[in-house]
MMTF fields as JSON, N, C-alpha, C and O atoms, coordinates in Angstrom:
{
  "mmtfVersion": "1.0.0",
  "mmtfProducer": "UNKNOWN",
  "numBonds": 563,
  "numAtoms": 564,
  "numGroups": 141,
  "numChains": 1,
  "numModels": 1,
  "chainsPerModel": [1],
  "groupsPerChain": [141],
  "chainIdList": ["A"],
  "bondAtomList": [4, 2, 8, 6, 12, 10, 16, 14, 20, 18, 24, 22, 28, 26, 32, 30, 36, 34, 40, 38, 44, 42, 48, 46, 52, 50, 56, 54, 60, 58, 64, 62, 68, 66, 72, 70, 76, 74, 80, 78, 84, 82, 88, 86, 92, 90, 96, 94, 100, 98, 104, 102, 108, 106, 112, 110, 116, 114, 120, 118, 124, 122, 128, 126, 132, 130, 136, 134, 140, 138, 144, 142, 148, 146, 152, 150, 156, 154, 160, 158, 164, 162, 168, 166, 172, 170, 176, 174, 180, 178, 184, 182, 188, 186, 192, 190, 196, 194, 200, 198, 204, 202, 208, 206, 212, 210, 216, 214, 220, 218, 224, 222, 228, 226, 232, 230, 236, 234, 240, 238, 244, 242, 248, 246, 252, 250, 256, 254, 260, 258, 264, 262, 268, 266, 272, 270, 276, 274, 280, 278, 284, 282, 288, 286, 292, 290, 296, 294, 300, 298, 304, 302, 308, 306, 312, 310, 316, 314, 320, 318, 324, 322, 328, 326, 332, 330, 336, 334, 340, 338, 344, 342, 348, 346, 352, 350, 356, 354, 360, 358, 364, 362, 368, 366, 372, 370, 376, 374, 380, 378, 384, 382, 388, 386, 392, 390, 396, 394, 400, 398, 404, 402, 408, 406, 412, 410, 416, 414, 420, 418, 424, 422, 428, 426, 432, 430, 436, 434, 440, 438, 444, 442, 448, 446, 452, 450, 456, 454, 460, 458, 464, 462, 468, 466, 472, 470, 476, 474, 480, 478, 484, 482, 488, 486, 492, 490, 496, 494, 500, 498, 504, 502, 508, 506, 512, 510, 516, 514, 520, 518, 524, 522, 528, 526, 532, 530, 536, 534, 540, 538, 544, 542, 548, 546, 552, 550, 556, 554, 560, 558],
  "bondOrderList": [1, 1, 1, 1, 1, 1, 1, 1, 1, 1, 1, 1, 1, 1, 1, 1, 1, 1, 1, 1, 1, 1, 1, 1, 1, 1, 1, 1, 1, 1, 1, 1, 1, 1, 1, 1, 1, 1, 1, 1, 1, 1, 1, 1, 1, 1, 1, 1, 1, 1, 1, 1, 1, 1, 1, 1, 1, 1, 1, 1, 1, 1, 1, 1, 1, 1, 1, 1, 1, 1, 1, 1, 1, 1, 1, 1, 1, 1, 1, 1, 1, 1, 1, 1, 1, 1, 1, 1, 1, 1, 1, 1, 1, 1, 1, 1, 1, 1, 1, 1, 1, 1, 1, 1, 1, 1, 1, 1, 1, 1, 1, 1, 1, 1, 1, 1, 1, 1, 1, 1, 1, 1, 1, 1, 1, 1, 1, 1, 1, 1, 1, 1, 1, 1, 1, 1, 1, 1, 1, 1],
  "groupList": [{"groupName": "UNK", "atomNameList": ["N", "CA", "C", "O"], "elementList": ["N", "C", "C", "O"], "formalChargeList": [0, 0, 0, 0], "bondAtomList": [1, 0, 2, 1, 3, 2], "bondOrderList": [1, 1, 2], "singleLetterCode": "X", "chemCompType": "L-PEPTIDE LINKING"}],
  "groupTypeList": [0, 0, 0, 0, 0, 0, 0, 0, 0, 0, 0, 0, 0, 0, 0, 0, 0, 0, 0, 0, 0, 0, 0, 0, 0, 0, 0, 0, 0, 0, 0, 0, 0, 0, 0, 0, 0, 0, 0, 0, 0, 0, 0, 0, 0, 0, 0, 0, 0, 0, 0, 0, 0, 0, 0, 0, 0, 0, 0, 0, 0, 0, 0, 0, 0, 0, 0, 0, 0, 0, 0, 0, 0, 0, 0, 0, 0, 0, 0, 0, 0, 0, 0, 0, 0, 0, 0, 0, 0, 0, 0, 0, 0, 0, 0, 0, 0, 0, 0, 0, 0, 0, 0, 0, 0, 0, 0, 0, 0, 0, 0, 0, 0, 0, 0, 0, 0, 0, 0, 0, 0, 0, 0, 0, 0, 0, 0, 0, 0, 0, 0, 0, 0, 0, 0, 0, 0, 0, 0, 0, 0],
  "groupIdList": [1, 2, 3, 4, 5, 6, 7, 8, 9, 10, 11, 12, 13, 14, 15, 16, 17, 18, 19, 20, 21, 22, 23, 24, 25, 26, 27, 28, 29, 30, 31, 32, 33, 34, 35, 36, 37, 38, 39, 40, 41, 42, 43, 44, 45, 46, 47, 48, 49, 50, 51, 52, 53, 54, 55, 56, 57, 58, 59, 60, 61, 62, 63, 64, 65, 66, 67, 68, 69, 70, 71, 72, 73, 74, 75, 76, 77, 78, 79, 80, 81, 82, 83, 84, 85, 86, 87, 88, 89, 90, 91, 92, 93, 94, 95, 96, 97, 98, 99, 100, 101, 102, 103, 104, 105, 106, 107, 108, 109, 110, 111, 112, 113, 114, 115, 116, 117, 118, 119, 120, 121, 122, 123, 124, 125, 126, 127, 128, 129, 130, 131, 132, 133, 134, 135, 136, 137, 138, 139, 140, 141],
  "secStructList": [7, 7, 3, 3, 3, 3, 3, 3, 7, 1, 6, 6, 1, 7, 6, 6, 2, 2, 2, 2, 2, 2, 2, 2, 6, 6, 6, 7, 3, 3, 3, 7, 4, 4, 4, 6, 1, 7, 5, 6, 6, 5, 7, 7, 7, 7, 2, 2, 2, 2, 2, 2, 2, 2, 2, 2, 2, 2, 2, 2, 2, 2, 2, 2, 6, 6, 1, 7, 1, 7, 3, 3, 3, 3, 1, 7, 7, 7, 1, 2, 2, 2, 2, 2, 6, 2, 2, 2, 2, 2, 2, 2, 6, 7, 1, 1, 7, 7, 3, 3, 7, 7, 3, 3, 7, 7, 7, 7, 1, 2, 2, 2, 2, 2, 6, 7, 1, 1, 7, 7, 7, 2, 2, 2, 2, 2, 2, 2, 2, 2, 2, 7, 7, 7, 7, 6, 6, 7, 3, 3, 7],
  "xCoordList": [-12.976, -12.593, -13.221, -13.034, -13.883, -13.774, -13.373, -12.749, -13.656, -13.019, -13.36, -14.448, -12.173, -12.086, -11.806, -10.744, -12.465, -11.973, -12.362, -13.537, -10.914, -11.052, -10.42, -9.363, -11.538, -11.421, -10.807, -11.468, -9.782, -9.244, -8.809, -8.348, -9.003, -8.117, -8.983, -9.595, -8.705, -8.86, -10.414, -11.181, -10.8, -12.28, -12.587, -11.996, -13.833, -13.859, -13.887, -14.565, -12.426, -12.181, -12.81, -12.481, -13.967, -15.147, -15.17, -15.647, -14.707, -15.423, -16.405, -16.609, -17.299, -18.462, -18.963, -19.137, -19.299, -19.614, -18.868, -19.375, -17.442, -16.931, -17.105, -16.467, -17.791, -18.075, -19.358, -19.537, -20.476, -21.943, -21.678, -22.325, -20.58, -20.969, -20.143, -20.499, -19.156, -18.815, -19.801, -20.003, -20.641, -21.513, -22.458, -22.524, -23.068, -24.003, -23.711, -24.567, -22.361, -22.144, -21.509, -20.828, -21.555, -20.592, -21.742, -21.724, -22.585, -23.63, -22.893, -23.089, -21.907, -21.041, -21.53, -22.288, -21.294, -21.412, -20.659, -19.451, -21.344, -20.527, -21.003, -22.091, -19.186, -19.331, -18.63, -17.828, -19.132, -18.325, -18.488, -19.653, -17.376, -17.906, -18.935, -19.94, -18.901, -19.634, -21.258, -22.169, -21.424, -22.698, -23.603, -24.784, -22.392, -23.035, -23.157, -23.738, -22.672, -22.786, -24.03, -24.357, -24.624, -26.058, -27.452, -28.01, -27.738, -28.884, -29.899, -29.581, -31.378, -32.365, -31.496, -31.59, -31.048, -30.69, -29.69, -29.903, -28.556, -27.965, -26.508, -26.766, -25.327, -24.005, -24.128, -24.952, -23.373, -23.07, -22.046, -22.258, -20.831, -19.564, -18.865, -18.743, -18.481, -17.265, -16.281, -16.428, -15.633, -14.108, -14.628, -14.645, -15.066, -15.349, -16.475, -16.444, -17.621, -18.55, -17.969, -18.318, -17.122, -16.391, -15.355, -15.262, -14.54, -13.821, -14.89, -14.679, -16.323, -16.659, -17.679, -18.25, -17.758, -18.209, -17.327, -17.631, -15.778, -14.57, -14.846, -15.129, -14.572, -14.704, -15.776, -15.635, -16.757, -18.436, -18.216, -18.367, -17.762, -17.43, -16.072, -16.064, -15.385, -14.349, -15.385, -15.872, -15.542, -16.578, -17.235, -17.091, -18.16, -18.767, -18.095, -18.632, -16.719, -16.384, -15.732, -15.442, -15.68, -14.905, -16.164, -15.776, -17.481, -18.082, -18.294, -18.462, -18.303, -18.268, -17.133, -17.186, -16.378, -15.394, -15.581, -15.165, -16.494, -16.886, -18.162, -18.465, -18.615, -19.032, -18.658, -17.608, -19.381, -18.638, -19.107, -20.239, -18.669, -19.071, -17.984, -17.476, -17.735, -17.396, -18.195, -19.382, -16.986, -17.307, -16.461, -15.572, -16.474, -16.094, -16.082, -16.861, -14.688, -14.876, -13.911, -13.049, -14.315, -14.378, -14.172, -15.007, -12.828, -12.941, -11.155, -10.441, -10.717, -9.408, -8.023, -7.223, -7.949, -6.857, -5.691, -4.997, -5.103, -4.09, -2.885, -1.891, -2.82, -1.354, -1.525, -2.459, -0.114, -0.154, -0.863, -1.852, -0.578, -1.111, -2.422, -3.193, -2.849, -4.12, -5.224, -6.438, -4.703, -4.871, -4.859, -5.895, -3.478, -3.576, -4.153, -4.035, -5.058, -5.893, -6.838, -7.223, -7.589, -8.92, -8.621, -9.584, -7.381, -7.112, -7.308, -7.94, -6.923, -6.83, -7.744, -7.804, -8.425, -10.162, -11.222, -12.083, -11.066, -11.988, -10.947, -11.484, -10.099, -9.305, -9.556, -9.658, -9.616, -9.273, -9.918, -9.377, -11.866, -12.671, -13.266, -14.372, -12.434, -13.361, -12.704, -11.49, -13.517, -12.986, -12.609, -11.888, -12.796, -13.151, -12.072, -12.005, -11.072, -9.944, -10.212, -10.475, -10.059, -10.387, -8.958, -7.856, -9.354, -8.618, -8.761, -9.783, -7.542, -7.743, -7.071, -6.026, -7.784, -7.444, -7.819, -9.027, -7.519, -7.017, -7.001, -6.463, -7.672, -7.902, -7.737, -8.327, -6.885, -6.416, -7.426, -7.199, -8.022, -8.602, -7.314, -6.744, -6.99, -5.785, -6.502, -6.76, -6.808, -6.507, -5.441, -4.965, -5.137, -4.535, -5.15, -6.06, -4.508, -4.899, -6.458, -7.629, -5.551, -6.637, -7.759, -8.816, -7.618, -8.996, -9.925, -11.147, -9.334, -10.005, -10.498, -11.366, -10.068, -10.488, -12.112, -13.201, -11.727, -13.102, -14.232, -15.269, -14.007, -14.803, -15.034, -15.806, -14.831, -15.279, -16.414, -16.564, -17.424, -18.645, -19.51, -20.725, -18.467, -18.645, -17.697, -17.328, -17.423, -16.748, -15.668, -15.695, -14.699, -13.306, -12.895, -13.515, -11.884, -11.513, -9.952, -9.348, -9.621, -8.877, -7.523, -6.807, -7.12, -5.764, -6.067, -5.067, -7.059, -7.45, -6.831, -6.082, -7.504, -7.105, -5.994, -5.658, -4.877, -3.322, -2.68, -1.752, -3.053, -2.638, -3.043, -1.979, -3.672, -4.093, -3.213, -2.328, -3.476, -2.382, -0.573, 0.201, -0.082, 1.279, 1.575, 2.743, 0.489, 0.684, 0.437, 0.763, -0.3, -0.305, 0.689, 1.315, 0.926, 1.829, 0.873, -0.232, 1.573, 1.5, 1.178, 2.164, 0.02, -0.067, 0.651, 0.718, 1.329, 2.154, 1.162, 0.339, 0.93, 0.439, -1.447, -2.408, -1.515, -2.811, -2.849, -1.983, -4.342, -4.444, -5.098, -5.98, -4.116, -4.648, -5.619, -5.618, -6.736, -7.978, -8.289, -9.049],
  "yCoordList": [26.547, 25.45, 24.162, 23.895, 23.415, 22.015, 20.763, 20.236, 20.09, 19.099, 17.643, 17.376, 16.772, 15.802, 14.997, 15.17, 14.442, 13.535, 12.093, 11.728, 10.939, 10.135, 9.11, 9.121, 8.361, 7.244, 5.928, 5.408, 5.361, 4.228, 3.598, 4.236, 2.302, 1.55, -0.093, -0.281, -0.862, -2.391, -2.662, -1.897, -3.698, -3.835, -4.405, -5.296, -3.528, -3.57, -2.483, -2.357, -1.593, -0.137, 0.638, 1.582, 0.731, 1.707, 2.499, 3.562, 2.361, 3.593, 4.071, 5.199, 2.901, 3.565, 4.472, 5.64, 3.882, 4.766, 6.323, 7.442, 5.873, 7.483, 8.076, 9.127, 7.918, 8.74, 9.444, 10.658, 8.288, 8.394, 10.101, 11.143, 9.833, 10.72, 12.008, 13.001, 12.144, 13.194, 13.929, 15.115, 13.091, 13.157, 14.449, 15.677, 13.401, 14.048, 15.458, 16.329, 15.538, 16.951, 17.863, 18.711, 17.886, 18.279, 18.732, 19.76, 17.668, 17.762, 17.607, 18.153, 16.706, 16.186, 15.176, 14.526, 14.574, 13.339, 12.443, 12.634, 11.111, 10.259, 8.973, 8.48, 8.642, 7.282, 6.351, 6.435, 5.568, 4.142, 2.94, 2.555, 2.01, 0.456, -0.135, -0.473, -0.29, -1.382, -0.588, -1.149, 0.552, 0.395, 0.141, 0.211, -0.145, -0.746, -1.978, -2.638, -2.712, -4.046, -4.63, -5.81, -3.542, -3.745, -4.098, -3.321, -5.097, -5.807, -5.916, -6.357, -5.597, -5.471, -5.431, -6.43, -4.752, -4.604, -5.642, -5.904, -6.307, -7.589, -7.011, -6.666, -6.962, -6.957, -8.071, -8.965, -8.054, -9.448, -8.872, -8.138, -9.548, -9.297, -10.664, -11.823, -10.175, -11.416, -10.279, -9.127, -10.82, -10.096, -9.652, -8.435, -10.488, -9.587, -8.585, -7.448, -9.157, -7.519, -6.418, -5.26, -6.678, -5.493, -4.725, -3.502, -5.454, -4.712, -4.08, -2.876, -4.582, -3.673, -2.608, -1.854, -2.846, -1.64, -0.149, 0.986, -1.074, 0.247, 1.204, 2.397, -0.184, 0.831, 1.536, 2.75, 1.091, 2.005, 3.343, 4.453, 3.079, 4.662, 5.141, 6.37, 4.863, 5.56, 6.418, 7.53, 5.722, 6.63, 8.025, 9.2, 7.214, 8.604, 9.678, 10.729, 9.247, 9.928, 11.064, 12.257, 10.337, 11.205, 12.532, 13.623, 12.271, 13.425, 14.158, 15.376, 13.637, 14.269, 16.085, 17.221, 15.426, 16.213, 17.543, 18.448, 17.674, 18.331, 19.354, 20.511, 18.778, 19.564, 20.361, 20.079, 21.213, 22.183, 21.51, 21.097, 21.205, 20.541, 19.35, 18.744, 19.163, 18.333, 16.829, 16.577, 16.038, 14.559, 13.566, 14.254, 12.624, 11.739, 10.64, 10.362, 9.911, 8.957, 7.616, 7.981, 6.323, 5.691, 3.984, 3.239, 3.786, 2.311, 2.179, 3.139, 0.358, 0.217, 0.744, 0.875, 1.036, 2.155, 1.764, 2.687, 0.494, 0.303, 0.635, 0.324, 1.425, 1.782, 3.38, 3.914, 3.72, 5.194, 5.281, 5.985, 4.898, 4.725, 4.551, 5.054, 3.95, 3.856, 4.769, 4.612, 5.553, 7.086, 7.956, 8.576, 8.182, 8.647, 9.008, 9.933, 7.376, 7.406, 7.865, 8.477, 7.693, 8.804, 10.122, 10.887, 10.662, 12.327, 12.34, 13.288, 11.584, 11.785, 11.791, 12.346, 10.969, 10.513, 11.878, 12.281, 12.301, 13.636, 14.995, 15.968, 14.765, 16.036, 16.17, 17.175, 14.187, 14.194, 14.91, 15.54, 15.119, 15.486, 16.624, 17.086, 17.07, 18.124, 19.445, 19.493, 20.716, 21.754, 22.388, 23.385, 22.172, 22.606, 21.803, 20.644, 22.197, 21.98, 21.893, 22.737, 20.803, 20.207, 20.124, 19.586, 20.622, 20.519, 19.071, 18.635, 18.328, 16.898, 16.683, 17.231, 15.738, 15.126, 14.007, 14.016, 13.053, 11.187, 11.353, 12.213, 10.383, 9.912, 8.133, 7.398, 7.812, 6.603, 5.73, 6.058, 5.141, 4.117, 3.032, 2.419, 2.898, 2.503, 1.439, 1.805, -0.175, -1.466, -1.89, -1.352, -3.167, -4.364, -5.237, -4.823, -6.537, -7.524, -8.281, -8.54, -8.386, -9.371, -8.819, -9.449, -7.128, -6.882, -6.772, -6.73, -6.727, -6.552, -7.861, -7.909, -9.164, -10.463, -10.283, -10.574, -9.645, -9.681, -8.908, -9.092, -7.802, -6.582, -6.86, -5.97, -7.666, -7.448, -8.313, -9.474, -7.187, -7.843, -8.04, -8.216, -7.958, -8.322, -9.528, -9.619, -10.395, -11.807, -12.211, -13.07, -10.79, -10.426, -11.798, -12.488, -12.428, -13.905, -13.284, -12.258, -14.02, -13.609, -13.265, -12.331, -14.248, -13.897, -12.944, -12.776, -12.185, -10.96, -9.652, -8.732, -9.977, -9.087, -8.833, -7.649, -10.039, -10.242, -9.504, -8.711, -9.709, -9.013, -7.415, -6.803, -6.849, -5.363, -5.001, -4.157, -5.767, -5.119, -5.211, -4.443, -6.538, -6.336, -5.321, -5.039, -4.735, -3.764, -2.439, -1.388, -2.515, -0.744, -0.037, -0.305, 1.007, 2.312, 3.567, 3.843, 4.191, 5.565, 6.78, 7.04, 7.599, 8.68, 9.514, 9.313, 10.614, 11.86, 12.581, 12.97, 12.94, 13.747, 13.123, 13.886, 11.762, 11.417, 11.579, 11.873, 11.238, 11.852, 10.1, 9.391, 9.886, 8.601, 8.572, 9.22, 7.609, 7.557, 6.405, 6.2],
  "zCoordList": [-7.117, -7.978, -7.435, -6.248, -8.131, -7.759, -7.627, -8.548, -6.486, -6.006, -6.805, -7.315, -6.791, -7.207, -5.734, -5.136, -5.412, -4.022, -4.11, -4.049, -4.315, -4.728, -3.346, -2.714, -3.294, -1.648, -2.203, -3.101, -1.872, -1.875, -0.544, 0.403, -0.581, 0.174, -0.528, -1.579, 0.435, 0.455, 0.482, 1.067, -0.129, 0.27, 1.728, 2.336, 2.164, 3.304, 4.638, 5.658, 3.829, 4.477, 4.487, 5.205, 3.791, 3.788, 3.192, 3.59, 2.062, 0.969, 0.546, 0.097, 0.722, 0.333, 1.097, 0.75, 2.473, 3.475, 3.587, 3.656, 3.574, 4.078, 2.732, 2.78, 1.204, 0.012, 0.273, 0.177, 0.713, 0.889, 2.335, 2.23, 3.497, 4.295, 3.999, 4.632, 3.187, 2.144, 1.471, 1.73, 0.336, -0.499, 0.522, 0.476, 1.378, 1.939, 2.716, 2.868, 3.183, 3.685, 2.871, 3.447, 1.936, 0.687, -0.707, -1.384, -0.788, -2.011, -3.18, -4.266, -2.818, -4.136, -4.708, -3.987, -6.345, -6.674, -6.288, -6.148, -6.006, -5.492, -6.543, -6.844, -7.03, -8.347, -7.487, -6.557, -8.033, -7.71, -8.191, -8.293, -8.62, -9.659, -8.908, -9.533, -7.938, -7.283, -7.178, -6.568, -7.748, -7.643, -9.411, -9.751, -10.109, -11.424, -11.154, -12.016, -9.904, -9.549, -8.886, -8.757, -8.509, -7.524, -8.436, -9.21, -8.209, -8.624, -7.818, -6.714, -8.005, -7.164, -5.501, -4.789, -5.232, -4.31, -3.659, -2.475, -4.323, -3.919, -4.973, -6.126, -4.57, -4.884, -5.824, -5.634, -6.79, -6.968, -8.172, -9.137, -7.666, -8.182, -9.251, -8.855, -10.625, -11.131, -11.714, -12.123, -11.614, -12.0, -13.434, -13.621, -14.494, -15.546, -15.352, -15.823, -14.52, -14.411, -13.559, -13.79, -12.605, -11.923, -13.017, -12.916, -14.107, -15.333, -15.907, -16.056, -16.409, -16.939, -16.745, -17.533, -14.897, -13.937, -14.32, -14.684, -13.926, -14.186, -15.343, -15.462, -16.407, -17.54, -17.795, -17.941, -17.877, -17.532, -16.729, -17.239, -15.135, -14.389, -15.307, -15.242, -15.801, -16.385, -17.647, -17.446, -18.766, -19.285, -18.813, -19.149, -17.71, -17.043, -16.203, -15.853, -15.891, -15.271, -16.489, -16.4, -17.338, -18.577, -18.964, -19.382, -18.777, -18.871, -17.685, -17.741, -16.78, -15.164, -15.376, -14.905, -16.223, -16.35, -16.541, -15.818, -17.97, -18.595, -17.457, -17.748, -16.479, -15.558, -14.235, -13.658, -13.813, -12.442, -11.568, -11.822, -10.564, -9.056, -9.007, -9.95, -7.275, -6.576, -7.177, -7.387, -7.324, -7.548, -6.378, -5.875, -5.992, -5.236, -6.199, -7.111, -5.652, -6.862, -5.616, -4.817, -5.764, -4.524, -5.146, -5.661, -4.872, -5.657, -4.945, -4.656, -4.78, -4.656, -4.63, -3.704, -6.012, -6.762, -6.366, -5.94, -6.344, -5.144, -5.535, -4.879, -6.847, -7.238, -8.209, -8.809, -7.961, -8.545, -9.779, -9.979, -10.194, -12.044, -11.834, -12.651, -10.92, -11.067, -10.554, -10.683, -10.072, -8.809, -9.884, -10.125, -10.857, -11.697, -13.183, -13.986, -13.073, -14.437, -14.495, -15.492, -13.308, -12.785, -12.689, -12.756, -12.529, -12.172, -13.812, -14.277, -14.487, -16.103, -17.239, -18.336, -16.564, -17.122, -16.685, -17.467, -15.744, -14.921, -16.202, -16.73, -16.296, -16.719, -18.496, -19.2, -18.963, -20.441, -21.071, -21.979, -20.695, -21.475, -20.848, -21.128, -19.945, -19.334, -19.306, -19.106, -19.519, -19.606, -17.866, -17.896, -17.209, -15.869, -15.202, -15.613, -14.12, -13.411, -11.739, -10.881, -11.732, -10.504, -9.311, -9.42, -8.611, -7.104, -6.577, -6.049, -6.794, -6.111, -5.028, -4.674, -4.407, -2.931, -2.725, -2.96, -2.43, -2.321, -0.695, 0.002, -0.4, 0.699, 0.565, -0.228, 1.462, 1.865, 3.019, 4.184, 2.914, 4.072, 4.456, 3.554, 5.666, 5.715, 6.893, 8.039, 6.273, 6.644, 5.745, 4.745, 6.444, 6.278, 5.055, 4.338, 4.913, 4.38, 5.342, 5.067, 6.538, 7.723, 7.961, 7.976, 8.252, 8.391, 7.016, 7.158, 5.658, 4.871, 4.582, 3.71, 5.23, 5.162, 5.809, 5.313, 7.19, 8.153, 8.01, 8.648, 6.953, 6.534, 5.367, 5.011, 4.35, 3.233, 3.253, 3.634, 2.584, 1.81, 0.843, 0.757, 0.021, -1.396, -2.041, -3.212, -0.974, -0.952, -2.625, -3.506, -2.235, -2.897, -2.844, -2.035, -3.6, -3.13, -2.075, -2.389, -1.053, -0.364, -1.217, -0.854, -2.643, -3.042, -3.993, -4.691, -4.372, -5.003, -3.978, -4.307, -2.5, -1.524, -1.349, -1.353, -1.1, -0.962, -2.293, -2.141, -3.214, -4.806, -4.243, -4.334, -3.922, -4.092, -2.858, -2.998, -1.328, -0.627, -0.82, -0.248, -1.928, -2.536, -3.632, -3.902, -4.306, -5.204, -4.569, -5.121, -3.084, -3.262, -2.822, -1.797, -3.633, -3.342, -2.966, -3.435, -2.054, -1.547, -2.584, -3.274, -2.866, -3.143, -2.412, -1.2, -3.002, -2.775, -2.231, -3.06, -0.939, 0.001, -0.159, -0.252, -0.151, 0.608, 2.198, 3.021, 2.302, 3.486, 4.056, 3.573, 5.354, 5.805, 6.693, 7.739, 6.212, 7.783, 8.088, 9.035]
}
């Protein structure tokens, strides 16, 4: 069966990285908003192009669905519902039943102050670490 393995935490915590070194030992797809954000090679983030990064990977992830193989899917998620809309989006359109597993990157607010680099505004950061809740059997790293 394949895997759905979806990386959250704070910006900063390293998702990308720990997707990219998944990806690579795994030969899974690896999605994520922030790389509809990459311009000649330069991030560049506004709250409305990051909404409509989401919705863009939500789309694709909605046909992802419809295929066999391991996907990684790697963005904030800082609340159940929102953990849950991606298990839902991979499931809505797809015939194929995925084994999921959530992985937690587990900083803070402060370090996600000192690690982020995609210059989140700090009370964006404070908002995502007062809203997140705990996935039911994530796995913390």
């Amino acid at each position: 069966m394949p895997r759905l393995i979806i990386i959250r935490g704070l910006p900063g915590s390293g998702k990308t990285s720990e997707g990219h070194r998944i990806a690579k030992k795994t030969g899974a797809l690896f999605l994520e908003p922030d790389m509809l954000l990459m311009h000649d090679g330069e991030y560049r983030y506004s709250q409305k192009d990051y909404d409509l990064a989401v919705s863009s990977m939500r789309a694709i992830l909605g046909v992802v669905g419809s295929l066999e193989g391991d996907v990684i899917y790697a963005d904030v998620l800082p609340t159940r519902a929102d953990v849950q809309a991606i298990i839902d989006k991979v499931a809505f359109l797809g015939s194929v039943h995925y084994d999921v597993r959530v992985i937690a990157l587990n900083i803070d607010a402060a370090e996600s102050f000192e690690r982020n680099v995609h210059h989140v505004r700090h009370e964006d950061i404070m908002r995502m670490e007062r809203d997140w809740e705990a996935w039911e059997g994530e796995e913390l790293v």
